[in-house]
Amino acid sequence: MPNTEAQFDKAIASCRNIFAAKLKDYGPSWRLMRPASITDQIYIKANRVRSLEVKGESWVGEGILPEFMAMVNYGIVGLIQLEKGYADGKDMSVEQALALYDRYMSRTKELMLAKNHDYDEAWRLMRVSSYTDLILTKIMRTKEIEDNDGMTEVSEGIDANYMDIINYAVFGIIKLTEKQS
């Protein structure tokens, strides 16, 4: 049986490398985005994955794997923005952004490990398309919570939904890279 934690670490290292490279190119320009805009950006990525899964082809040449990686990174951005709020400009250094990335990814990994223990690696029996559908469902839930000014009666908040989205996207990355090997 493959080691989930090692596979998770490898997948998030790839995502972090992309995040760091984009920080080098653009700085933390995402600081201007409000959380609802980040949710919509994740929706665009997840919807594209679903479209590619259904159509079976890409006209722009990028596949599903980069979109799952983007969902991971936008999910982390969403968690940062929930804590810090949005800004009117770039108000943090690359180093500060990476430190926040690492902090939120660590929390997200802890959640994955706890749920993976309780669910007994059930994600391994799922199809990648199911991760896509679950991510889209989490996005719709997040939009409802955002439209209700963050208020819930019995449900988890936006942050928990972002972490679940990240974890499902990482599972997608792991499955897709296993398939390529």
Tab-separated table of C-alpha atoms in Angstrom:
chain	number	residue	atom	x	y	z
A	1	MET	CA	0.000	0.000	0.000
A	2	PRO	CA	1.431	3.402	-0.955
A	3	ASN	CA	2.266	5.844	1.828
A	4	THR	CA	-0.430	8.531	1.735
A	5	GLU	CA	1.551	11.047	3.759
A	6	ALA	CA	4.607	10.745	1.479
A	7	GLN	CA	2.438	11.021	-1.632
A	8	PHE	CA	0.650	14.037	-0.147
A	9	ASP	CA	3.981	15.709	0.650
A	10	LYS	CA	5.239	15.115	-2.899
A	11	ALA	CA	2.059	16.549	-4.409
A	12	ILE	CA	2.062	19.646	-2.215
A	13	ALA	CA	5.762	20.211	-2.886
A	14	SER	CA	4.932	20.439	-6.592
A	15	CYS	CA	2.085	22.861	-5.858
A	16	ARG	CA	4.308	24.965	-3.601
A	17	ASN	CA	6.992	25.151	-6.312
A	18	ILE	CA	4.429	26.576	-8.724
A	19	PHE	CA	3.142	28.973	-6.059
A	20	ALA	CA	6.698	30.181	-5.360
A	21	ALA	CA	7.461	30.615	-9.066
A	22	LYS	CA	4.297	32.654	-9.562
A	23	LEU	CA	5.193	34.756	-6.517
A	24	LYS	CA	8.534	35.448	-8.199
A	25	ASP	CA	6.747	36.476	-11.409
A	26	TYR	CA	3.841	38.481	-9.936
A	27	GLY	CA	4.470	38.934	-6.246
A	28	PRO	CA	1.472	38.410	-3.970
A	29	SER	CA	-0.838	40.258	-6.376
A	30	TRP	CA	-3.649	37.953	-5.228
A	31	ARG	CA	-3.825	40.027	-2.033
A	32	LEU	CA	-6.334	42.224	-3.903
A	33	MET	CA	-8.808	39.339	-4.258
A	34	ARG	CA	-11.786	39.107	-1.952
A	35	PRO	CA	-12.611	35.593	-0.713
A	36	ALA	CA	-15.707	35.349	-2.944
A	37	SER	CA	-13.510	36.021	-5.988
A	38	ILE	CA	-11.167	33.241	-4.909
A	39	THR	CA	-14.129	30.879	-4.549
A	40	ASP	CA	-15.181	31.819	-8.093
A	41	GLN	CA	-11.639	31.222	-9.367
A	42	ILE	CA	-11.619	27.748	-7.819
A	43	TYR	CA	-15.037	27.184	-9.413
A	44	ILE	CA	-13.640	28.086	-12.838
A	45	LYS	CA	-10.810	25.571	-12.392
A	46	ALA	CA	-13.098	22.789	-11.116
A	47	ASN	CA	-15.658	23.437	-13.829
A	48	ARG	CA	-12.921	23.214	-16.468
A	49	VAL	CA	-11.798	19.878	-15.028
A	50	ARG	CA	-15.358	18.588	-15.201
A	51	SER	CA	-15.665	19.857	-18.771
A	52	LEU	CA	-12.435	18.079	-19.759
A	53	GLU	CA	-13.570	14.898	-18.027
A	54	VAL	CA	-16.868	14.956	-19.924
A	55	LYS	CA	-15.523	16.068	-23.312
A	56	GLY	CA	-12.335	14.028	-23.145
A	57	GLU	CA	-10.243	16.670	-24.903
A	58	SER	CA	-8.645	20.062	-24.342
A	59	TRP	CA	-8.465	22.701	-27.048
A	60	VAL	CA	-5.995	24.897	-25.141
A	61	GLY	CA	-3.509	22.114	-24.512
A	62	GLU	CA	-3.510	22.116	-20.719
A	63	GLY	CA	-4.798	19.043	-18.972
A	64	ILE	CA	-6.492	18.261	-15.710
A	65	LEU	CA	-3.413	17.959	-13.488
A	66	PRO	CA	-2.456	21.673	-13.650
A	67	GLU	CA	-6.021	22.617	-12.760
A	68	PHE	CA	-5.978	20.460	-9.609
A	69	MET	CA	-2.672	22.093	-8.687
A	70	ALA	CA	-4.206	25.527	-9.223
A	71	MET	CA	-7.146	24.587	-6.984
A	72	VAL	CA	-4.700	23.634	-4.229
A	73	ASN	CA	-2.921	26.972	-4.509
A	74	TYR	CA	-6.099	29.053	-4.750
A	75	GLY	CA	-7.437	27.169	-1.732
A	76	ILE	CA	-4.384	28.233	0.267
A	77	VAL	CA	-4.792	31.802	-1.007
A	78	GLY	CA	-8.404	31.644	0.154
A	79	LEU	CA	-7.362	30.593	3.643
A	80	ILE	CA	-4.815	33.416	3.784
A	81	GLN	CA	-7.385	35.949	2.629
A	82	LEU	CA	-9.903	34.752	5.225
A	83	GLU	CA	-7.340	35.459	7.930
A	84	LYS	CA	-5.783	38.643	6.576
A	85	GLY	CA	-8.655	40.135	4.604
A	86	TYR	CA	-8.032	41.530	1.164
A	87	ALA	CA	-5.692	44.443	0.581
A	88	ASP	CA	-5.593	47.405	-1.791
A	89	GLY	CA	-2.145	46.383	-2.982
A	90	LYS	CA	0.678	43.960	-2.415
A	91	ASP	CA	1.237	44.281	1.310
A	92	MET	CA	3.432	41.289	2.065
A	93	SER	CA	6.741	39.957	0.924
A	94	VAL	CA	7.305	36.744	-0.974
A	95	GLU	CA	8.810	35.272	2.188
A	96	GLN	CA	5.737	36.195	4.266
A	97	ALA	CA	3.438	34.721	1.619
A	98	LEU	CA	5.396	31.458	1.557
A	99	ALA	CA	5.379	31.250	5.359
A	100	LEU	CA	1.583	31.626	5.342
A	101	TYR	CA	1.342	29.042	2.560
A	102	ASP	CA	3.329	26.575	4.645
A	103	ARG	CA	1.287	27.259	7.779
A	104	TYR	CA	-2.051	26.695	6.050
A	105	MET	CA	-0.809	23.692	4.120
A	106	SER	CA	0.375	22.146	7.402
A	107	ARG	CA	-3.094	22.617	8.920
A	108	THR	CA	-4.713	21.203	5.809
A	109	LYS	CA	-2.430	18.173	5.877
A	110	GLU	CA	-3.260	17.575	9.550
A	111	LEU	CA	-6.953	17.562	8.635
A	112	MET	CA	-6.305	15.121	5.788
A	113	LEU	CA	-4.383	12.766	8.060
A	114	ALA	CA	-7.156	12.784	10.671
A	115	LYS	CA	-9.912	12.214	8.119
A	116	ASN	CA	-7.846	9.637	6.244
A	117	HIS	CA	-7.478	7.690	9.485
A	118	ASP	CA	-11.213	7.787	10.188
A	119	TYR	CA	-12.275	7.050	6.593
A	120	ASP	CA	-9.597	4.353	6.185
A	121	GLU	CA	-8.112	5.510	2.859
A	122	ALA	CA	-11.527	5.497	1.139
A	123	TRP	CA	-10.272	8.141	-1.306
A	124	ARG	CA	-8.117	5.491	-2.974
A	125	LEU	CA	-11.269	3.665	-4.107
A	126	MET	CA	-12.802	6.779	-5.629
A	127	ARG	CA	-12.611	8.009	-9.198
A	128	VAL	CA	-10.888	11.302	-10.005
A	129	SER	CA	-14.206	12.536	-11.420
A	130	SER	CA	-15.728	12.076	-7.956
A	131	TYR	CA	-13.126	14.452	-6.495
A	132	THR	CA	-14.170	16.973	-9.132
A	133	ASP	CA	-17.836	16.628	-8.199
A	134	LEU	CA	-17.068	16.881	-4.485
A	135	ILE	CA	-14.987	20.009	-5.088
A	136	LEU	CA	-17.826	21.563	-7.087
A	137	THR	CA	-20.233	20.699	-4.253
A	138	LYS	CA	-17.896	22.288	-1.685
A	139	ILE	CA	-17.703	25.397	-3.872
A	140	MET	CA	-21.502	25.671	-4.040
A	141	ARG	CA	-21.664	25.292	-0.251
A	142	THR	CA	-18.992	27.967	0.144
A	143	LYS	CA	-20.902	30.347	-2.128
A	144	GLU	CA	-24.038	29.844	-0.020
A	145	ILE	CA	-22.087	30.578	3.159
A	146	GLU	CA	-20.544	33.672	1.537
A	147	ASP	CA	-24.001	34.840	0.430
A	148	ASN	CA	-25.132	34.406	4.067
A	149	ASP	CA	-22.291	36.662	5.285
A	150	GLY	CA	-20.332	33.673	6.598
A	151	MET	CA	-23.101	32.529	8.920
A	152	THR	CA	-23.997	28.846	9.299
A	153	GLU	CA	-26.393	27.065	11.611
A	154	VAL	CA	-24.823	23.610	11.843
A	155	SER	CA	-22.273	23.461	9.034
A	156	GLU	CA	-18.540	24.013	8.935
A	157	GLY	CA	-17.324	27.379	7.749
A	158	ILE	CA	-15.621	28.589	4.610
A	159	ASP	CA	-12.176	27.652	5.886
A	160	ALA	CA	-13.166	24.000	6.349
A	161	ASN	CA	-14.578	23.918	2.822
A	162	TYR	CA	-11.358	25.384	1.402
A	163	MET	CA	-9.325	22.741	3.257
A	164	ASP	CA	-11.553	19.956	1.953
A	165	ILE	CA	-11.207	21.340	-1.590
A	166	ILE	CA	-7.428	21.364	-1.218
A	167	ASN	CA	-7.400	17.792	0.062
A	168	TYR	CA	-9.656	16.475	-2.722
A	169	ALA	CA	-7.480	18.276	-5.272
A	170	VAL	CA	-4.344	16.709	-3.768
A	171	PHE	CA	-5.983	13.290	-3.996
A	172	GLY	CA	-6.646	14.051	-7.659
A	173	ILE	CA	-3.000	14.983	-8.156
A	174	ILE	CA	-1.861	11.754	-6.495
A	175	LYS	CA	-4.231	9.602	-8.591
A	176	LEU	CA	-3.278	11.342	-11.845
A	177	THR	CA	0.465	11.080	-11.173
A	178	GLU	CA	0.093	7.406	-10.207
A	179	LYS	CA	-1.645	6.844	-13.514
A	180	GLN	CA	1.246	8.553	-15.377
A	181	SER	CA	3.871	6.382	-13.629
